[in-house]
Coordinates of C-alpha atoms in Angstrom, one line a residue:
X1 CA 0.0 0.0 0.0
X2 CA 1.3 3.5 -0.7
X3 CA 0.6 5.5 2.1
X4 CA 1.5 8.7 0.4
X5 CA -0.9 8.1 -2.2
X6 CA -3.4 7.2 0.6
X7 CA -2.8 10.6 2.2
X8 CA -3.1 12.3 -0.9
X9 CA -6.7 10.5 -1.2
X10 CA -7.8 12.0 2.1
X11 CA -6.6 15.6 1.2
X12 CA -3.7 15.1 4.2
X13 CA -0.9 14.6 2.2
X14 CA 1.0 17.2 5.3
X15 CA 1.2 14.2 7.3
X16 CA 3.4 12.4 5.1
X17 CA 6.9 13.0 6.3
X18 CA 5.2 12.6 10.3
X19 CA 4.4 8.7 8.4
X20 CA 7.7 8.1 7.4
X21 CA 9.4 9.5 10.0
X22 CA 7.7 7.0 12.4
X23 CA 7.8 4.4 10.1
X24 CA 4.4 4.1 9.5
X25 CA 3.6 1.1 7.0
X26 CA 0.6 -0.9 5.7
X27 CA 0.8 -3.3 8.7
X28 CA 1.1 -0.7 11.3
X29 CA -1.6 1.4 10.0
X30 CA -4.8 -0.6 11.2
X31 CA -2.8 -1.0 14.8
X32 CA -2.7 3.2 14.5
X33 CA -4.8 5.1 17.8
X34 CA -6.0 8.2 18.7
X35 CA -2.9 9.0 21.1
X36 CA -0.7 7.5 18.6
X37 CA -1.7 10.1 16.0
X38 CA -1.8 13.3 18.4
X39 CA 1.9 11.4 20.0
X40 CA 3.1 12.1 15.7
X41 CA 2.4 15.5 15.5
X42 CA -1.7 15.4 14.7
X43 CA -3.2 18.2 16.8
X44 CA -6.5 18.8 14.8
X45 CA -9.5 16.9 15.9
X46 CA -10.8 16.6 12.5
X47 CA -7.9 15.5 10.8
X48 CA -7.8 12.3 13.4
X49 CA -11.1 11.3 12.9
X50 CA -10.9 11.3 8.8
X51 CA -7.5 9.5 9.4
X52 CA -9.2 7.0 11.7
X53 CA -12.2 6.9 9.7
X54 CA -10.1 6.2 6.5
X55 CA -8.5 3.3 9.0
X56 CA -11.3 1.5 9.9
X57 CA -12.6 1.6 6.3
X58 CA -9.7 0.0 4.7
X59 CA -9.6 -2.8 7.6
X60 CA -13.3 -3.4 8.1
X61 CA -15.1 -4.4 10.6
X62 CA -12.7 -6.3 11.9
X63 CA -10.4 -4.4 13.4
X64 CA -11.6 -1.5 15.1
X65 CA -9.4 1.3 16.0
X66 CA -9.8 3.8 18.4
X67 CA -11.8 7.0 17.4
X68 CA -11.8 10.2 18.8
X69 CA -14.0 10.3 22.2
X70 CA -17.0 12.3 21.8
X71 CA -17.2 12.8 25.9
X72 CA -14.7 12.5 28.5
X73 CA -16.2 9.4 30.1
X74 CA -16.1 7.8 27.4
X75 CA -14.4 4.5 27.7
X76 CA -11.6 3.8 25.0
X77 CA -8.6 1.5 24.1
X78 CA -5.6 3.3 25.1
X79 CA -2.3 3.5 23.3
X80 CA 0.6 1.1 24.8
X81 CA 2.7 3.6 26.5
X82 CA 6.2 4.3 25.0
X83 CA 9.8 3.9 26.4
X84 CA 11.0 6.9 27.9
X85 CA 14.0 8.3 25.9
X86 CA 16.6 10.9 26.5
X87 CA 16.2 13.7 24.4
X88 CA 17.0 17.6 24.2
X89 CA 14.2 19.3 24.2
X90 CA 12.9 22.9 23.4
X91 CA 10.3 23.9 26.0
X92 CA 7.8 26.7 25.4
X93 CA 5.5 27.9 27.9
X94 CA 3.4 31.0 27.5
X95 CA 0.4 32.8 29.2
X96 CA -2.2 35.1 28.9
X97 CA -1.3 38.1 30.7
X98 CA -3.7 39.7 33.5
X99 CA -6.1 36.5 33.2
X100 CA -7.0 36.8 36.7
X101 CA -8.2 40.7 36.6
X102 CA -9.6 39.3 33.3
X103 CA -12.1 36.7 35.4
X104 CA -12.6 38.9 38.0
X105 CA -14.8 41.3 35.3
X106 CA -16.2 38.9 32.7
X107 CA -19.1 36.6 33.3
X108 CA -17.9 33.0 33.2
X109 CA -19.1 32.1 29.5
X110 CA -17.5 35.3 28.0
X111 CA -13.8 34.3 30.3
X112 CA -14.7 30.7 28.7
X113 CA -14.7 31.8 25.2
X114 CA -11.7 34.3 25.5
X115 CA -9.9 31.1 27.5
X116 CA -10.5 29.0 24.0
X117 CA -10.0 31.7 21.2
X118 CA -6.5 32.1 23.2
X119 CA -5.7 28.5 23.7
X120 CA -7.1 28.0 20.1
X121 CA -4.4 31.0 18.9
X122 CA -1.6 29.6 20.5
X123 CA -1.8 25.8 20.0
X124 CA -2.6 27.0 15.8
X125 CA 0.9 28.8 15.6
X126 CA 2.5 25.9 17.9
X127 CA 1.6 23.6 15.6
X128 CA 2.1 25.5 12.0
X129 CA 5.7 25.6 13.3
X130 CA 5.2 22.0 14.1
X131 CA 6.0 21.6 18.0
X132 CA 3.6 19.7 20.6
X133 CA 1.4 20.9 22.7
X134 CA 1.9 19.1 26.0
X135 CA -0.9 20.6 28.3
X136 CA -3.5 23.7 28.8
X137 CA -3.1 25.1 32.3
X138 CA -5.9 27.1 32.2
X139 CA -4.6 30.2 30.2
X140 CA -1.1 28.7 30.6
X141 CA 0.0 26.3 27.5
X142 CA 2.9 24.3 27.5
X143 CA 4.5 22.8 24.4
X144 CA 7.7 20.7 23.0
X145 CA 10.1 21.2 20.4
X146 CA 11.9 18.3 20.0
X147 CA 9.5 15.5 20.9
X148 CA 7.6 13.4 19.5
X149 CA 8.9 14.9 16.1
X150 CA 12.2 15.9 15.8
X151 CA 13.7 18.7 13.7
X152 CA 17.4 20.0 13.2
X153 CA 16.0 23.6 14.1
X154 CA 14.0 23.6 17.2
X155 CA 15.3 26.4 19.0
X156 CA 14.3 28.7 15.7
X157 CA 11.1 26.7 15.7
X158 CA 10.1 27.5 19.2
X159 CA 11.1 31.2 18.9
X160 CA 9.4 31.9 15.9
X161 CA 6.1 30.1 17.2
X162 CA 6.9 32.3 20.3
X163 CA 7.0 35.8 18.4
X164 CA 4.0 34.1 16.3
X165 CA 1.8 33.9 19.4
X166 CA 2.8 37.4 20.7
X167 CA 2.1 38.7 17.8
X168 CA -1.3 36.9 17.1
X169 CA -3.0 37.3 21.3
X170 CA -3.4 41.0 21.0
X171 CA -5.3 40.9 17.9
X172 CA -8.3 38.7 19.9
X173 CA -11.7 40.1 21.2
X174 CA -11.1 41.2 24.4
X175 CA -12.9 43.4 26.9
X176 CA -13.7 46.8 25.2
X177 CA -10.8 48.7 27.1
X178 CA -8.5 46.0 27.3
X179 CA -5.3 45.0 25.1
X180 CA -4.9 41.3 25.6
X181 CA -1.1 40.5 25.4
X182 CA 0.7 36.7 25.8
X183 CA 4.4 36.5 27.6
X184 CA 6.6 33.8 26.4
X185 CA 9.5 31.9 28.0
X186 CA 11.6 29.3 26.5
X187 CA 14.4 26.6 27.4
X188 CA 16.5 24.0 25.8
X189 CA 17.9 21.0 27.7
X190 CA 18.4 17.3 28.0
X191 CA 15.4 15.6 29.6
X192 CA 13.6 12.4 30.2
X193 CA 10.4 12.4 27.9
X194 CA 8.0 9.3 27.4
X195 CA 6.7 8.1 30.3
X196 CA 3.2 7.9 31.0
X197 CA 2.0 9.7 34.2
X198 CA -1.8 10.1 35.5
X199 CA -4.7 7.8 35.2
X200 CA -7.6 7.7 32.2
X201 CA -8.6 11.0 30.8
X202 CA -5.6 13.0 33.3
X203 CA -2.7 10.8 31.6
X204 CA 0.0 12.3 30.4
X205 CA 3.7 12.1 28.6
X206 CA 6.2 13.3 31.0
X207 CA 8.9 15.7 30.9
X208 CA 11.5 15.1 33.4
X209 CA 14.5 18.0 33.9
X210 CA 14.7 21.3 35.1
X211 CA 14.2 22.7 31.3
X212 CA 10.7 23.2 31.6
X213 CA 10.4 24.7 34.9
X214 CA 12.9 27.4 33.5
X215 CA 10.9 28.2 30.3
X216 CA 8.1 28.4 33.2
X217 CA 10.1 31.0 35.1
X218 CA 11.4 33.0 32.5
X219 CA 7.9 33.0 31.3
X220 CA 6.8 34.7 34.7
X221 CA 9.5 37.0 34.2
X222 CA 9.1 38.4 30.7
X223 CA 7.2 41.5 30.3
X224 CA 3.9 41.3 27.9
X225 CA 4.6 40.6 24.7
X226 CA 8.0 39.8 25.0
X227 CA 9.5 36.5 24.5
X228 CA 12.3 35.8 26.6
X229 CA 14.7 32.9 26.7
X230 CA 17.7 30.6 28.0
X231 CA 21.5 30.9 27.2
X232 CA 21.5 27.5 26.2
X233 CA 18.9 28.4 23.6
X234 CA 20.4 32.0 22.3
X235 CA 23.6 29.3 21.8
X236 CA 21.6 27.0 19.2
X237 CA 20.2 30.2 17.6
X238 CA 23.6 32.2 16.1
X239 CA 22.9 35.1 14.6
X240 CA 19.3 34.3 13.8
X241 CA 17.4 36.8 15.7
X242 CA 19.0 40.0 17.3
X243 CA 18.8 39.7 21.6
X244 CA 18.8 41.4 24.1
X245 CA 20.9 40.7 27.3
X246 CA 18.5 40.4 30.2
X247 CA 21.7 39.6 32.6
X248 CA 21.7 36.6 35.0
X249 CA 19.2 36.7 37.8
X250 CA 18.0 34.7 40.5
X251 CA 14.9 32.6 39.8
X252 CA 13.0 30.4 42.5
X253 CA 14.2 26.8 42.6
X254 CA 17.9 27.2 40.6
X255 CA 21.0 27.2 42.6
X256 CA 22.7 29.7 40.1
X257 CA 21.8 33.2 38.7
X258 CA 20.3 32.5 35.2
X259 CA 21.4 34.4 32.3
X260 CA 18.3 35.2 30.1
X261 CA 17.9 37.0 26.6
X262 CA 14.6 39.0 25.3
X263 CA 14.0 38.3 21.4
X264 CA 13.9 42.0 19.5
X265 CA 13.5 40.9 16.2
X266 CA 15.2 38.4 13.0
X267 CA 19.0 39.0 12.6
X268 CA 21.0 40.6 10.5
X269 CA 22.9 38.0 9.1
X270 CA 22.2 37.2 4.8
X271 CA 21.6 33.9 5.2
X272 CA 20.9 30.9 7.8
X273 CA 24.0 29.1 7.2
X274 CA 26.0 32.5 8.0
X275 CA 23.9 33.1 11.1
X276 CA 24.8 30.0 12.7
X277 CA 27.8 30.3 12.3
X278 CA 28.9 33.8 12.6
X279 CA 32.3 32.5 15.1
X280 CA 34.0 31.1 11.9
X281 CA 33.4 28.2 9.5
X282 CA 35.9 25.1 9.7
X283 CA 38.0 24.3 6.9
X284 CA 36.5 22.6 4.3
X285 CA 37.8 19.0 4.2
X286 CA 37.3 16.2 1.1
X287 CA 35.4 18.5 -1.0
X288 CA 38.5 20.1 -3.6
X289 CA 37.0 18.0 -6.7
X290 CA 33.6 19.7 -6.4
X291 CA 34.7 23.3 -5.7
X292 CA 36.9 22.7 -9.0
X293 CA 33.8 21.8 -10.7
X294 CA 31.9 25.0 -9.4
X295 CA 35.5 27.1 -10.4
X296 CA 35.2 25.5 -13.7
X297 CA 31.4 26.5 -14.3
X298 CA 31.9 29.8 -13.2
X299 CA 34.6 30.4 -15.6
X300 CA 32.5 29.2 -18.5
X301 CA 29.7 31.8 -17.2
X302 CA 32.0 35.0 -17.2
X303 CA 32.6 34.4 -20.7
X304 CA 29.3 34.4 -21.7
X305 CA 28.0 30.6 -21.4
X306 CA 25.8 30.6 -18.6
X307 CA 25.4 27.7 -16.5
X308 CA 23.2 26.1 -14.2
X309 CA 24.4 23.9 -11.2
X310 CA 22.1 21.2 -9.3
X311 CA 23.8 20.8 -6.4
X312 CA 22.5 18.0 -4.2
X313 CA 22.7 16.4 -0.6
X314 CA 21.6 15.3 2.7
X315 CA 21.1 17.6 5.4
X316 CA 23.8 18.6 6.9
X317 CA 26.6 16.8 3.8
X318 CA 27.7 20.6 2.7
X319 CA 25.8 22.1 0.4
X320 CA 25.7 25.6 1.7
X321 CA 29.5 25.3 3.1
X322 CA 30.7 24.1 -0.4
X323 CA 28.6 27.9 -1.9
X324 CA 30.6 29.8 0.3
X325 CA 33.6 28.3 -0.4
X326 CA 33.1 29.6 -4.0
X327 CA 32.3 32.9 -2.6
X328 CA 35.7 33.1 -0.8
X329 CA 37.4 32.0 -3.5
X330 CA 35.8 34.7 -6.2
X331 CA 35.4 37.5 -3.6
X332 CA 37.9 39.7 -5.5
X333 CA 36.9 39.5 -8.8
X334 CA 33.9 41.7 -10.2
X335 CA 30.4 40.3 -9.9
X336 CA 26.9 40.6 -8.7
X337 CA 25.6 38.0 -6.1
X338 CA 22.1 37.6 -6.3
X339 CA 21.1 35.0 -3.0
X340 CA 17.8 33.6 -2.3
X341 CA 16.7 31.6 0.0
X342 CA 14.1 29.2 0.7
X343 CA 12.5 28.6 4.4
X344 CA 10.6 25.4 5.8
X345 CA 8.4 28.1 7.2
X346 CA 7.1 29.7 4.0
X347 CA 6.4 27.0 1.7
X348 CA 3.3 28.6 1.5
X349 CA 4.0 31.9 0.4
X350 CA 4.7 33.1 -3.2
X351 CA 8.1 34.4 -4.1
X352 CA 9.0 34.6 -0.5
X353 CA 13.1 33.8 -1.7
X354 CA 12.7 36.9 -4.1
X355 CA 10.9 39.2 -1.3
X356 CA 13.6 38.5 1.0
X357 CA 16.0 39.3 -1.5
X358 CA 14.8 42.0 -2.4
X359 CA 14.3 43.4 1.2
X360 CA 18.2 42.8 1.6
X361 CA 19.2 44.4 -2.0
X362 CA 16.8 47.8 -0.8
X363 CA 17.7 47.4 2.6
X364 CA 14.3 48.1 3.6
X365 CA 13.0 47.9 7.3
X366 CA 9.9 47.9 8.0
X367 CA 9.9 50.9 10.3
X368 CA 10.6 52.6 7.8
X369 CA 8.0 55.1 5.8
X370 CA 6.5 54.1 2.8
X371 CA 7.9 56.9 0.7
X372 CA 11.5 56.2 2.4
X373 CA 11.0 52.1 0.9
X374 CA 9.8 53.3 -2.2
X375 CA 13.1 55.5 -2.7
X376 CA 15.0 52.7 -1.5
X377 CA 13.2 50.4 -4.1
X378 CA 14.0 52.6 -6.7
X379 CA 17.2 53.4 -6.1
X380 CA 17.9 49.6 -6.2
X381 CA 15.5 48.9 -9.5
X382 CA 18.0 51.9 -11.3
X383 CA 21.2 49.3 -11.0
X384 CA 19.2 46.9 -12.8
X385 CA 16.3 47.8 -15.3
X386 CA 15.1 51.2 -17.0
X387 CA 11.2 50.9 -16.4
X388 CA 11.8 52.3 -12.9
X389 CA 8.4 53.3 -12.1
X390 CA 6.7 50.4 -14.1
X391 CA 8.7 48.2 -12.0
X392 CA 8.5 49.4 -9.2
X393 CA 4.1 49.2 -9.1
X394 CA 4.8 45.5 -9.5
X395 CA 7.0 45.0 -7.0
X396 CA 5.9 47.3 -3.8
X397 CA 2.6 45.6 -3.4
X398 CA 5.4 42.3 -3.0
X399 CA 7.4 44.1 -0.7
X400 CA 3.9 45.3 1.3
X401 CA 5.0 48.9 0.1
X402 CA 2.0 50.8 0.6
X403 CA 0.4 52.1 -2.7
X404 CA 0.5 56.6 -3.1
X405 CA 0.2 58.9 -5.4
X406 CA 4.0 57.9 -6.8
X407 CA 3.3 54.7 -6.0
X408 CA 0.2 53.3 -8.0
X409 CA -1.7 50.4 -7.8
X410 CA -1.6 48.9 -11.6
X411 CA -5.2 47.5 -12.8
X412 CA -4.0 44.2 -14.0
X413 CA -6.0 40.8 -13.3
X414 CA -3.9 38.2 -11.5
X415 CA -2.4 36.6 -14.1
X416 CA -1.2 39.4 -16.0
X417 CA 0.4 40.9 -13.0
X418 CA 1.9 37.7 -12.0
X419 CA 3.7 37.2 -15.5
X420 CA 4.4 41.0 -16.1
X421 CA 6.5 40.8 -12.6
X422 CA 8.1 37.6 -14.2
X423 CA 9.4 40.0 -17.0
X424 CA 10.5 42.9 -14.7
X425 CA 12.8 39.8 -12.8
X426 CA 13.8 38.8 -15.8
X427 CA 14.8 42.4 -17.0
X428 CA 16.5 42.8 -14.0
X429 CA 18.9 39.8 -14.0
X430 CA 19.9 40.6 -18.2
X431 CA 20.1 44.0 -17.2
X432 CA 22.8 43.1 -14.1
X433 CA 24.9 41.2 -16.7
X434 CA 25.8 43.8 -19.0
X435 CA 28.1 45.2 -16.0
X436 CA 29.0 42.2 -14.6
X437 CA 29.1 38.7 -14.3
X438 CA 26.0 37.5 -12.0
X439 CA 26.0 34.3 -9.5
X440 CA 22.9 33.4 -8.3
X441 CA 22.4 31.1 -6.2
X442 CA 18.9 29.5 -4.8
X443 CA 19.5 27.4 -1.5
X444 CA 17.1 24.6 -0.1
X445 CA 14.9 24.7 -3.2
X446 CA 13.2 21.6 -1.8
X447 CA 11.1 23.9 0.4
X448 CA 10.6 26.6 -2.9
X449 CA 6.9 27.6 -2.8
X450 CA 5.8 27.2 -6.5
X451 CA 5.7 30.5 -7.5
X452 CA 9.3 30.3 -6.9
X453 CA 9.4 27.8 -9.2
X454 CA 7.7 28.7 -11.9
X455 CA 10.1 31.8 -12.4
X456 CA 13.3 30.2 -12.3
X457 CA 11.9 27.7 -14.8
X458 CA 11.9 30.7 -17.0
X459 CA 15.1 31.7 -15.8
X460 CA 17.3 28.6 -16.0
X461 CA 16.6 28.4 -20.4
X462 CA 17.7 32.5 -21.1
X463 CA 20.8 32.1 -18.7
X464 CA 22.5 29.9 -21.5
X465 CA 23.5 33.1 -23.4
X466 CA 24.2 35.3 -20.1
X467 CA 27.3 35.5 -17.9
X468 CA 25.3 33.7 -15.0
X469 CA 26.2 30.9 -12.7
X470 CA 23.0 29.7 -11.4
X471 CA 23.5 27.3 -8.1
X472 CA 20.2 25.6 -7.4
X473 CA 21.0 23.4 -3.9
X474 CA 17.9 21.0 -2.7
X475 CA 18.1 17.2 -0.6
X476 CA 17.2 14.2 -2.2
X477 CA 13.8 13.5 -2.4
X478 CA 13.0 16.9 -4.5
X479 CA 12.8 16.3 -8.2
X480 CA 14.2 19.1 -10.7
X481 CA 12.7 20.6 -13.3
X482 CA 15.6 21.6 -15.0
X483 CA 17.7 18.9 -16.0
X484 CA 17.5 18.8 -19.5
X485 CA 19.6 21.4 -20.6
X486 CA 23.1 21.2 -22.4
X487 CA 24.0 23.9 -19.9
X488 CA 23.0 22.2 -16.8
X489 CA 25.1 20.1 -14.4
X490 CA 24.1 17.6 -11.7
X491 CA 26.4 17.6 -8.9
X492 CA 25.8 15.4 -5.8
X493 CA 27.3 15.6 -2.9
X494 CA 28.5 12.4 -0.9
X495 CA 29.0 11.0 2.4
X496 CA 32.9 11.9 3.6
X497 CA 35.3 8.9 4.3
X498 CA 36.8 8.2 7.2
X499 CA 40.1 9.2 6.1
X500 CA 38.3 12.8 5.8
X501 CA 36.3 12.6 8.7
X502 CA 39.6 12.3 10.5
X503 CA 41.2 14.7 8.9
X504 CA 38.2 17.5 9.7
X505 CA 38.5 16.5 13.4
X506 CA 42.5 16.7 13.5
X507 CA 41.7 20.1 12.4
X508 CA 38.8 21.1 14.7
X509 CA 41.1 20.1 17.8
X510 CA 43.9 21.9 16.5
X511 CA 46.0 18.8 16.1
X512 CA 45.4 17.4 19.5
X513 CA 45.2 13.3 19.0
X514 CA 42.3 12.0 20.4
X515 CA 41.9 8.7 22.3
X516 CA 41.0 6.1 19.5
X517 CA 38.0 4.9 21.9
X518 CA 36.9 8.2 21.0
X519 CA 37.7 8.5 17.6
X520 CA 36.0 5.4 17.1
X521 CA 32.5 6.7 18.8
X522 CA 32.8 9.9 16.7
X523 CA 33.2 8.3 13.1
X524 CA 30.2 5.8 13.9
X525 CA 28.2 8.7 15.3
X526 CA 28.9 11.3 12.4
X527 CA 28.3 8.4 9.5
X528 CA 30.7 10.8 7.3
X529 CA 27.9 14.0 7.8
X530 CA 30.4 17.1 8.4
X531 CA 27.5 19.0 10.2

């Protein structure tokens, strides 16, 4: 049975990497419960009963899996609990603030229904970023990054659900001269998760460390709106959102003063790989055939034969370390970089690599007036193409540039405006070539929303006769659409040896031999993954 097709039946085909993450197969799909579903990463209520639905229908009669209980005394099967397992874990905890003047003037129903727009708010952005939500304390909500599903970004995960939720609480119905507002505190440690605590409807997974008790008190501590967190967290995130220092204070129930950081806003840093690590790269070990290749391409595209490069990989192999290797290496000769960049988090929204770059080309902020990001547009558009103003309609309503009397809306239906802004990007990039040579480079097109796509599958055919390097990097499991050109190259990136892997940790300890019980653990471990 193909259980991605299955999904795609039911309209659920999001669920399909929680599936094979947990190994989900045609004989353990009939054995699937309710908790087993939510335990995956299914919060909605609806979506369990379709999936459990679909279940029953393709077993019949007779097996009969759990469904969804329609009252709490309702008397169901339970899931066999898991193993408990030592993880790191993210912890979010938030609350609504001033809840108890908040019940103190509201009759009972009305608290009710503010209590469940604001628990509905906050477990909707928990989830979009794809944590857990562990329990509802009243108009507290705690959640987990990390567990059951992991991710290799849970600290940005948590943080961005964080601003998402501080952002969202204040735009509720509250009390007519009230502003509701949500505090959030977060935490990253090693804890005990798994075991089942409680009995029938009260059961629980349990957390066990002090990592949630300190996203609790740094919750307590934060001011409204704010979203404060951990060292150990502000450590996993780089340079991906700017912090403030809090200082280390004393909270109830830690021997030592806790040094705590306030989120102001994303950082500064051009892309994720260089935010992460803004304290230096290390040298780039086993990889000198494929930076020749990327040399060698980028040669051919100065002199006028454009080029494409498919550059794939696992996560973590060295896709975006092996980019900025070629950056180093052409730094001083003349050309125009042209980045984008492609998020897990905006899969859903159109062009969102080509806003972003754009953003970073203007150096727009969003404090700034509209007739100040217009200039700024502008200024940028002049480098590039010589319908300033034409261009520039198309893309402020893309940048969320306000529309003025230098600043027109155009009266175009969808399509037209969609392929007229197609031409202006177009423009743009043959424009940029006749001063210099351009590299472009899209990174992580595997999460490309497919607007995205659509215009660089009209870029990728003109290049050919350009001076353009194109770098497209994706993992495997994303198909290409551009693979049949003469002028396009497939480059894969493998798995290091052990020779290499030893060679990247002689250099990471600075020549220091390690003991080879050590050695040993770190080459099974790493599997040749230099991340």
């Amino acid at each position: 049975m193909d259980i991605a097709a299955w999904l795609r039946e039911l309209g659920l085909e999001r669920y399909n990497e929680a599936f094979q993450e947990n190994e989900i197969d045609a004989e353990i799909l009939p054995k699937l419960t309710s908790d087993d579903l939510k335990d995956i990463g299914i919060t909605t209520v609806g979506h369990r009963r379709k999936l459990l639905e679909a279940i029953a229908a393709l077993t019949g009669p007779a097996v009969a899996p759990q469904v969804e209980p329609s009252a709490p005394d309702e008397a169901v099967p339970r899931a066999r609990p898991a193993e408990a397992e030592r993880r790191q874990l993210t912890v979010l905890f938030c609350d609504l603030v001033g809840s108890t003047a908040l019940a103190a003037r509201l009759d009972p129903e009305e608290m009710r229904d503010l209590i469940r727009a604001y628990q509905n708010t906050v477990a909707g952005e928990i989830a979009r970023f794809e944590g857990h939500v562990a329990k509802y304390m009243g108009d507290g909500v705690l959640a987990y990054f990390g567990w059951p599903r992991a991710h290799e970004d849970e600290a940005e995960r948590a943080v961005r659900a964080g601003l998402a939720i501080a952002a969202a609480v204040p735009q509720l119905e509250g009390p007519e001269d009230a502003t509701l507002a949500a505090r959030v505190g977060i935490a990253t440690g090693l804890v005990v998760v798994g075991d089942l605590i409680g009995h029938e409807e009260a059961r629980e997974h349990a957390v066990v460390g002090e990592t949630p008790n300190l996203a609790a008190r740094l919750q307590a501590w934060a001011e409204p709106g704010a979203v404060v967190i951990a060292d150990g967290t502000k450590r996993l995130l780089g340079g991906l959102f700017d912090c403030a220092d809090l200082g280390a204070h004393d909270l109830k129930g830690f021997a030592e003063p806790v040094r705590a950081w306030q989120i102001v806003g994303a950082g500064a840093a051009e892309s994720r790989f260089e935010a992460l690590h803004k304290a230096g790269m290390s040298p780039l070990v086993g990889r000198e055939h494929e930076l020749g290749l990327l040399l060698d391409r980028w040669v051919l595209a100065k002199g006028g034969e454009g080029q494409v490069v498919l550059l794939s990989g696992e996560p973590g192999i060295g896709k975006s370390r092996i980019t900025e290797a070629l950056l180093e290496r052409i730094a001083t000769e003349p050309h125009v970089r042209l980045r984008y960049f492609c998020s897990p988090y905006h899969v859903n929204s159109a062009l969102h690599p080509v806003i972003d770059q754009l953003e970073r080309a203007a150096r727009l902020k969003r404090d700034d007036p509209a007739e100040a990001q217009l200039d700024k547009l502008k200024a940028t558009l002049r480098e590039g193409t010589r319908t300033i103003d034409e261009a520039a309609a198309l893309l402020a309503p893309l940048l969320s540039i306000p529309s003025s009397e230098r600043n027109p809306l155009l009266s175009l239906g969808l399509q037209q405006q969609k392929s007229t802004t197609f031409e202006v990007l177009l423009d743009q990039l043959a424009s940029l070539t006749k001063r210099q040579p351009v590299l472009q480079i899209l990174e992580d097109a595997h999460w490309s929303d497919p607007t995205t796509i659509e215009l660089f599958d009209l870029t990728v055919d003109p290049i050919q006769s350009l001076p353009v390097l194109l770098i497209i990097t994706f993992r495997p499991g994303f198909t290409p659409p551009w693979t049949g050109y003469a002028h396009t190259t497939s480059l894969t990136l493998n798995r290091l040896g052990q020779r290499q892997v030893g060679m990247m940790i002689e250099r990471l300890t600075g020549g220091k031999r390690l003991p080879t019980e050590v050695l040993a653990q770190i080459l099974a471990k790493t599997d040749g993954v230099p991340l």
